[in-house]
Coordinates of N, CA and C in Angstrom, one line a residue:
M1243 N -178.8 207.7 24.4 CA -177.5 207.7 23.8 C -177.6 208.3 22.4
S1244 N -176.6 209.0 22.1 CA -176.6 209.6 20.7 C -176.2 208.5 19.6
V1245 N -176.5 208.8 18.4 CA -176.1 207.9 17.3 C -174.6 207.8 17.1
S1246 N -173.9 208.8 17.4 CA -172.5 208.8 17.2 C -171.8 208.0 18.3
A1247 N -172.3 207.9 19.5 CA -171.8 207.1 20.6 C -172.0 205.6 20.3
V1248 N -173.2 205.3 19.8 CA -173.5 203.9 19.5 C -172.6 203.5 18.3
S1249 N -172.4 204.3 17.3 CA -171.6 204.0 16.2 C -170.1 203.8 16.6
A1250 N -169.6 204.7 17.5 CA -168.2 204.5 18.1 C -168.1 203.2 18.8
R1251 N -169.1 202.8 19.6 CA -169.1 201.5 20.3 C -169.0 200.4 19.3
R1252 N -169.8 200.4 18.3 CA -169.9 199.4 17.3 C -168.6 199.2 16.6
L1253 N -168.0 200.3 16.2 CA -166.6 200.4 15.6 C -165.6 199.8 16.5
A1254 N -165.6 200.1 17.7 CA -164.6 199.6 18.7 C -164.8 198.1 18.9
A1255 N -166.1 197.7 19.0 CA -166.4 196.2 19.1 C -165.9 195.5 17.9
A1256 N -166.1 196.1 16.7 CA -165.8 195.4 15.5 C -164.2 195.3 15.4
A1257 N -163.5 196.4 15.8 CA -162.1 196.4 15.8 C -161.5 195.3 16.7
L1258 N -162.1 195.2 17.9 CA -161.7 194.2 18.9 C -161.9 192.8 18.4
A1259 N -163.0 192.6 17.8 CA -163.4 191.3 17.2 C -162.4 190.9 16.1
A1260 N -162.1 191.9 15.3 CA -161.2 191.7 14.2 C -159.7 191.3 14.7
A1261 N -159.3 192.0 15.7 CA -158.0 191.8 16.4 C -158.0 190.4 17.0
A1262 N -159.1 190.0 17.6 CA -159.1 188.6 18.2 C -159.1 187.6 17.2
V1263 N -159.8 187.8 16.0 CA -159.7 186.8 14.9 C -158.3 186.7 14.4
T1264 N -157.7 187.9 14.2 CA -156.2 187.9 13.6 C -155.3 187.2 14.6
G1265 N -155.4 187.5 15.9 CA -154.6 187.0 16.9 C -154.7 185.4 17.0
A1266 N -156.0 185.0 16.9 CA -156.2 183.5 16.9 C -155.7 182.8 15.7
A1267 N -155.8 183.4 14.6 CA -155.2 182.9 13.4 C -153.7 182.8 13.4
A1268 N -153.0 183.9 14.0 CA -151.6 183.9 14.1 C -151.1 182.8 15.1
L1269 N -151.9 182.6 16.2 CA -151.5 181.6 17.2 C -151.7 180.2 16.5
S1270 N -152.7 180.0 15.8 CA -152.9 178.6 15.2 C -151.9 178.3 14.2
A1271 N -151.5 179.4 13.4 CA -150.4 179.2 12.5 C -149.1 178.9 13.2
A1272 N -148.8 179.5 14.3 CA -147.6 179.2 15.0 C -147.6 177.9 15.7
D1273 N -148.9 177.4 16.1 CA -148.9 176.1 16.7 C -148.8 175.0 15.6
A1274 N -149.2 175.3 14.4 CA -149.1 174.3 13.3 C -147.8 173.8 13.1
R1275 N -146.7 174.6 13.3 CA -145.3 174.2 13.1 C -144.4 174.5 14.3
P1276 N -144.8 174.0 15.4 CA -143.9 174.3 16.6 C -142.5 173.7 16.5
N1277 N -141.6 174.5 16.8 CA -140.1 174.0 16.7 C -139.6 173.7 15.4
R1278 N -140.3 174.0 14.4 CA -139.8 173.7 13.0 C -138.8 174.7 12.6
P1279 N -137.5 174.4 12.3 CA -136.6 175.4 11.9 C -136.8 175.9 10.5
V1280 N -136.5 177.1 10.3 CA -136.6 177.7 9.0 C -135.5 177.0 8.1
V1281 N -134.3 176.9 8.7 CA -133.2 176.2 8.0 C -132.9 175.0 8.8
K1282 N -132.8 173.8 8.2 CA -132.4 172.6 9.0 C -131.2 171.9 8.4
I1283 N -130.6 171.1 9.3 CA -129.5 170.3 8.8 C -130.2 169.1 8.2
S1284 N -130.1 169.0 6.9 CA -130.8 167.9 6.2 C -130.1 166.7 5.9
A1285 N -128.8 166.7 5.9 CA -127.9 165.5 5.7 C -126.5 165.8 6.1
V1286 N -125.8 164.7 6.5 CA -124.4 164.8 6.9 C -123.6 163.7 6.2
Q1287 N -122.5 164.0 5.7 CA -121.6 162.9 5.2 C -120.3 163.2 6.1
Y1288 N -120.3 162.4 7.2 CA -119.2 162.7 8.1 C -118.0 161.9 7.9
D1289 N -118.0 160.8 7.1 CA -116.9 160.0 6.8 C -116.8 159.9 5.3
A1290 N -115.8 160.6 4.7 CA -115.6 160.7 3.3 C -115.4 159.2 2.8
P1291 N -116.1 158.9 1.7 CA -115.9 157.6 1.1 C -114.5 157.5 0.6
G1292 N -113.9 156.2 0.6 CA -112.6 156.0 0.2 C -111.6 156.3 1.3
R1293 N -110.4 156.5 0.8 CA -109.2 156.7 1.7 C -109.2 158.1 2.3
N1294 N -109.1 158.3 3.6 CA -109.0 159.6 4.2 C -107.6 160.0 4.2
D1295 N -107.1 160.8 3.2 CA -105.8 161.1 3.1 C -105.5 162.6 3.2
R1296 N -106.5 163.3 3.6 CA -106.5 164.8 3.8 C -106.3 165.6 2.5
S1297 N -106.5 164.9 1.4 CA -106.4 165.6 0.1 C -107.7 166.4 -0.1
A1298 N -107.6 167.4 -0.9 CA -108.8 168.3 -1.1 C -110.0 167.4 -1.5
R1299 N -109.8 166.5 -2.4 CA -110.9 165.6 -2.8 C -111.5 164.8 -1.7
S1300 N -110.7 164.3 -0.8 CA -111.1 163.6 0.4 C -111.9 164.4 1.3
L1301 N -111.3 165.6 1.6 CA -111.9 166.6 2.6 C -113.2 167.1 2.1
N1302 N -113.3 167.3 0.8 CA -114.5 167.8 0.3 C -115.6 166.9 0.1
Q1303 N -115.4 165.6 0.4 CA -116.4 164.5 0.4 C -117.0 164.4 1.8
E1304 N -116.5 165.2 2.7 CA -117.0 165.3 4.1 C -117.8 166.6 4.1
W1305 N -119.2 166.6 4.4 CA -119.9 167.8 4.3 C -121.2 167.7 5.2
V1306 N -121.8 168.9 5.3 CA -123.1 169.0 5.9 C -124.0 169.8 5.0
E1307 N -125.3 169.3 4.8 CA -126.2 170.0 4.0 C -127.2 170.7 4.8
L1308 N -127.5 172.0 4.4 CA -128.5 172.8 5.1 C -129.6 173.1 4.1
T1309 N -130.8 173.0 4.5 CA -132.0 173.2 3.6 C -132.9 174.3 4.2
N1310 N -133.2 175.2 3.3 CA -134.2 176.3 3.6 C -135.6 175.7 3.4
T1311 N -136.4 175.6 4.4 CA -137.7 175.0 4.3 C -138.8 175.9 4.0
T1312 N -138.4 177.2 3.8 CA -139.5 178.2 3.5 C -139.5 178.7 2.1
R1313 N -140.5 179.6 1.8 CA -140.6 180.2 0.5 C -139.9 181.6 0.4
Q1314 N -139.2 181.9 1.4 CA -138.4 183.1 1.4 C -136.9 182.8 1.5
S1315 N -136.0 183.6 0.9 CA -134.6 183.4 1.0 C -134.3 183.7 2.5
V1316 N -133.1 183.1 3.0 CA -132.7 183.4 4.3 C -131.3 183.9 4.3
N1317 N -131.0 185.0 4.9 CA -129.7 185.5 5.0 C -128.9 184.8 6.1
L1318 N -127.9 184.0 5.6 CA -127.1 183.3 6.6 C -125.8 184.0 7.0
N1319 N -125.6 185.2 6.7 CA -124.5 186.0 7.0 C -124.2 186.0 8.6
G1320 N -123.1 185.4 8.9 CA -122.8 185.4 10.3 C -123.2 184.1 11.1
W1321 N -124.1 183.3 10.4 CA -124.5 182.1 11.0 C -123.3 181.1 11.2
K1322 N -123.4 180.3 12.2 CA -122.3 179.4 12.5 C -122.6 177.9 12.5
L1323 N -121.8 177.1 11.8 CA -122.0 175.6 11.9 C -120.8 175.1 12.6
S1324 N -121.0 174.3 13.8 CA -119.9 173.9 14.6 C -120.0 172.4 14.9
D1325 N -118.9 171.8 15.3 CA -118.9 170.4 15.8 C -118.8 170.5 17.3
R1326 N -118.8 169.3 17.9 CA -118.8 169.2 19.4 C -117.4 169.8 20.0
D1327 N -116.3 169.7 19.2 CA -115.1 170.2 19.7 C -114.9 171.7 19.6
G1328 N -115.9 172.4 19.0 CA -115.8 173.8 18.8 C -115.3 174.3 17.5
D1329 N -114.9 173.4 16.6 CA -114.5 173.8 15.2 C -115.8 174.5 14.6
T1330 N -115.6 175.7 14.1 CA -116.7 176.5 13.6 C -116.5 177.1 12.2
Y1331 N -117.5 177.0 11.4 CA -117.5 177.6 10.1 C -118.5 178.7 10.2
T1332 N -118.2 179.9 9.8 CA -119.1 181.1 9.8 C -119.4 181.5 8.4
F1333 N -120.7 181.6 8.1 CA -121.1 182.0 6.7 C -120.8 183.5 6.5
R1334 N -120.3 183.8 5.4 CA -120.1 185.3 5.0 C -120.8 185.6 3.7
N1335 N -121.6 186.6 3.7 CA -122.3 187.1 2.5 C -122.9 185.9 1.7
Y1336 N -123.8 185.2 2.4 CA -124.5 184.1 1.7 C -126.0 184.2 2.0
R1337 N -126.8 184.0 1.0 CA -128.2 183.9 1.1 C -128.7 182.6 0.6
L1338 N -129.5 181.9 1.3 CA -129.9 180.6 0.9 C -131.3 180.8 0.3
A1339 N -131.4 180.4 -0.9 CA -132.7 180.7 -1.7 C -133.8 179.8 -1.2
P1340 N -135.0 180.2 -1.5 CA -136.2 179.5 -1.0 C -136.2 178.0 -1.4
R1341 N -136.5 177.1 -0.5 CA -136.5 175.6 -0.7 C -135.2 175.1 -1.3
A1342 N -134.1 175.8 -1.1 CA -132.8 175.4 -1.6 C -132.0 174.7 -0.5
T1343 N -130.9 174.0 -1.0 CA -130.0 173.3 -0.1 C -128.6 173.8 -0.5
V1344 N -127.8 174.0 0.5 CA -126.4 174.3 0.4 C -125.6 173.2 1.1
R1345 N -124.5 172.7 0.4 CA -123.6 171.8 1.0 C -122.4 172.5 1.5
V1346 N -122.0 172.3 2.8 CA -120.8 172.9 3.4 C -119.7 171.8 3.5
H1347 N -118.8 172.0 2.6 CA -117.6 171.0 2.5 C -116.6 171.4 3.5
T1348 N -115.8 170.4 3.9 CA -114.8 170.6 4.9 C -113.6 171.3 4.2
G1349 N -113.2 170.8 3.0 CA -111.9 171.2 2.4 C -112.0 172.6 1.7
V1350 N -111.0 172.8 0.8 CA -110.8 174.0 0.1 C -111.5 174.0 -1.2
G1351 N -112.1 175.1 -1.6 CA -112.8 175.2 -2.9 C -113.3 176.6 -3.1
R1352 N -114.0 176.7 -4.2 CA -114.5 178.0 -4.6 C -116.0 178.0 -4.3
D1353 N -116.6 178.9 -3.5 CA -117.9 178.9 -3.1 C -118.8 179.2 -4.2
T1354 N -119.9 178.5 -4.3 CA -121.0 178.7 -5.3 C -122.3 178.9 -4.5
R1355 N -123.4 178.9 -5.3 CA -124.8 179.0 -4.8 C -125.1 177.8 -4.0
T1356 N -124.6 176.6 -4.4 CA -125.0 175.3 -3.9 C -123.9 174.7 -3.0
D1357 N -122.7 175.2 -3.1 CA -121.6 174.6 -2.3 C -120.7 175.7 -1.7
V1358 N -120.4 175.5 -0.4 CA -119.5 176.5 0.2 C -118.4 175.6 0.9
F1359 N -117.3 176.2 1.1 CA -116.1 175.5 1.6 C -115.5 176.1 2.9
Q1360 N -115.2 175.3 3.8 CA -114.6 175.7 5.1 C -113.1 176.0 5.0
D1361 N -112.5 175.6 3.9 CA -111.1 175.8 3.6 C -110.1 175.3 4.7
R1362 N -110.5 174.1 5.1 CA -109.7 173.4 6.2 C -108.7 172.4 5.5
R1363 N -107.7 172.1 6.2 CA -106.7 171.0 5.7 C -106.8 169.8 6.5
R1364 N -107.8 169.6 7.4 CA -108.0 168.4 8.1 C -109.5 168.2 8.3
E1365 N -109.8 166.9 8.7 CA -111.2 166.5 8.9 C -111.8 167.3 10.0
V1366 N -113.1 167.5 10.0 CA -113.8 168.2 11.1 C -114.7 167.2 11.8
W1367 N -115.5 166.4 11.1 CA -116.5 165.6 11.7 C -116.0 164.3 12.2
D1368 N -116.1 164.0 13.4 CA -115.7 162.7 14.0 C -116.5 161.5 13.5
N1369 N -115.9 160.5 13.0 CA -116.6 159.4 12.5 C -117.3 158.5 13.6
R1370 N -116.8 158.5 14.7 CA -117.4 157.6 15.8 C -118.7 158.3 16.3
S1371 N -118.6 159.6 16.7 CA -119.8 160.3 17.2 C -119.4 161.8 17.2
D1372 N -120.5 162.6 16.9 CA -120.2 164.0 16.9 C -121.6 164.7 16.8
T1373 N -121.6 166.0 16.9 CA -122.9 166.7 16.7 C -122.5 168.0 15.9
A1374 N -123.3 168.1 14.7 CA -123.3 169.4 14.0 C -124.3 170.3 14.5
T1375 N -123.9 171.5 14.9 CA -124.9 172.5 15.4 C -124.9 173.7 14.6
L1376 N -126.1 174.2 14.2 CA -126.3 175.5 13.5 C -126.9 176.5 14.4
R1377 N -126.3 177.7 14.4 CA -126.8 178.9 15.2 C -126.8 180.1 14.3
T1378 N -127.7 181.0 14.7 CA -127.8 182.3 13.9 C -126.6 183.2 14.3
D1379 N -126.6 184.3 13.6 CA -125.5 185.3 13.8 C -125.6 185.9 15.3
R1380 N -126.8 185.7 15.9 CA -126.9 186.2 17.4 C -126.8 185.0 18.3
G1381 N -126.4 183.8 17.9 CA -126.2 182.7 18.7 C -127.4 181.9 19.1
R1382 N -128.5 182.2 18.4 CA -129.7 181.4 18.7 C -129.6 180.0 18.0
F1383 N -130.0 179.0 18.8 CA -129.9 177.6 18.2 C -131.0 177.5 17.1
V1384 N -130.6 176.9 16.0 CA -131.4 176.6 14.9 C -131.8 175.2 14.7
D1385 N -130.7 174.3 14.7 CA -130.9 172.9 14.4 C -129.5 172.2 14.8
S1386 N -129.7 170.9 15.1 CA -128.4 170.1 15.3 C -128.7 168.7 14.8
A1387 N -127.6 168.0 14.5 CA -127.7 166.6 14.0 C -126.5 165.9 14.7
S1388 N -126.8 164.7 15.3 CA -125.9 163.9 16.0 C -125.8 162.5 15.5
W1389 N -124.7 161.9 15.7 CA -124.5 160.5 15.3 C -123.5 159.8 16.2
G1390 N -123.6 158.5 16.2 CA -122.8 157.6 17.0 C -123.3 157.4 18.4
R1391 N -122.5 156.9 19.3 CA -123.0 156.4 20.5 C -123.5 157.5 21.5
D1392 N -123.0 158.8 21.3 CA -123.4 159.9 22.2 C -124.3 160.8 21.5
R1393 N -125.3 160.3 20.7 CA -126.3 161.1 20.0 C -127.1 161.9 21.1
H1394 N -127.4 163.1 20.7 CA -128.2 164.0 21.6 C -129.7 163.8 21.2
H1395 N -130.0 163.3 20.1 CA -131.4 163.0 19.7 C -131.7 161.6 20.1
G1396 N -132.9 161.4 20.3 CA -133.4 160.0 20.7 C -133.1 159.0 19.6
G1397 N -133.2 159.4 18.4 CA -132.9 158.5 17.3 C -133.9 157.4 17.1
R1398 N -134.2 157.0 15.9 CA -135.1 156.0 15.6 C -134.4 155.1 14.5
D1399 N -134.8 153.9 14.5 CA -134.2 153.0 13.5 C -135.0 153.0 12.1
D1400 N -135.3 154.2 11.7 CA -136.0 154.4 10.5 C -135.2 154.0 9.3
D1401 N -133.9 154.1 9.4 CA -133.0 153.7 8.3 C -133.3 152.4 7.7
R1402 N -133.4 151.4 8.6 CA -133.7 150.0 8.1 C -135.1 150.0 7.5
R1403 N -136.0 150.6 8.2 CA -137.4 150.5 7.7 C -137.6 151.1 6.3
H1404 N -136.8 152.2 6.0 CA -136.9 152.8 4.7 C -135.9 152.2 3.7
G1405 N -135.1 151.2 4.2 CA -134.2 150.6 3.3 C -132.9 151.4 3.0
N1406 N -132.7 152.3 3.9 CA -131.5 153.2 3.8 C -130.5 152.7 4.8
D1407 N -129.5 151.9 4.5 CA -128.5 151.5 5.4 C -127.2 152.2 5.1
D1408 N -127.2 153.5 5.1 CA -126.1 154.3 4.8 C -125.1 154.4 5.9
R1409 N -125.4 153.8 7.0 CA -124.5 153.9 8.2 C -123.1 153.4 7.9
R1410 N -123.0 152.3 7.1 CA -121.8 151.8 6.7 C -120.8 152.7 6.1
N1411 N -121.3 153.7 5.3 CA -120.4 154.7 4.6 C -120.3 156.0 5.3
G1412 N -120.9 156.2 6.4 CA -120.8 157.5 7.1 C -121.7 158.6 6.6
H1413 N -122.8 158.2 5.9 CA -123.7 159.2 5.4 C -125.0 159.2 6.2
H1414 N -125.6 160.4 6.4 CA -126.8 160.4 7.1 C -127.8 161.4 6.5
D1415 N -129.0 161.0 6.3 CA -130.0 161.9 5.9 C -130.8 162.3 7.2
N1416 N -130.9 163.6 7.5 CA -131.5 164.0 8.8 C -133.0 164.0 8.8
N1417 N -133.6 163.6 7.8 CA -135.1 163.6 7.8 C -135.7 162.8 9.0
D1418 N -135.1 161.8 9.4 CA -135.5 161.0 10.5 C -134.7 161.1 11.7
R1419 N -133.7 162.0 11.8 CA -132.9 162.2 12.9 C -132.1 161.0 13.3
R1420 N -131.9 160.0 12.4 CA -131.1 158.8 12.7 C -129.7 159.1 12.1
H1421 N -128.6 158.9 12.8 CA -127.3 159.1 12.2 C -126.5 157.9 12.1
G1422 N -125.7 157.8 11.1 CA -124.8 156.7 10.8 C -123.7 156.6 11.8
H1423 N -123.1 155.4 11.8 CA -121.9 155.1 12.6 C -121.2 154.0 12.0
D1424 N -120.0 154.2 11.6 CA -119.2 153.1 11.0 C -118.1 152.5 11.9
G1425 N -118.0 153.0 13.1 CA -117.0 152.5 14.0 C -115.6 152.9 13.8
R1426 N -115.3 153.6 12.7 CA -113.9 154.1 12.5 C -113.7 155.5 13.0
D1427 N -112.5 155.8 13.5 CA -112.2 157.1 13.9 C -111.6 157.9 12.7
R1428 N -111.8 159.2 12.6 CA -111.2 160.0 11.5 C -109.8 160.3 11.6
H1429 N -109.2 160.0 12.7 CA -107.8 160.4 12.9 C -106.9 159.2 12.8

């Protein structure tokens, strides 16, 4: 065999080995965070504190928080946040900064970097049970959060273990997938 044929084989073998190592590293990185969303529903305030009188103040105390869990900004343009009844909010011209949170309020207001408004004149999230679902502009499921008797998640009683008994005021922190329920209807 000639020297150039041996060198070509060695280069090909080295390239294949490098590709295998790169592929294995990519697979292990993907396996390290299976099913972890880039943007997650991190908290829900489905029952506005105080009197539900459909005022802007009351409606804006009903909200869903979305958190970007990555080091890159995420373009949310066209993403949809919806409830179980099909009420949907669509993001327009919004980028969620790295490791940032945005609060999506039900009522009317002026959008900022940290707060956006659905501009509704009535409540969206049902106090007894509901599900907030986040989808991309192409309809791909990103995350959901459920509360009440018809929860879609298994739910754990981590609220009491962590000393967070926010269920009585209709607030839920989605870190443990447990959602509050106060027994009152929003209507």
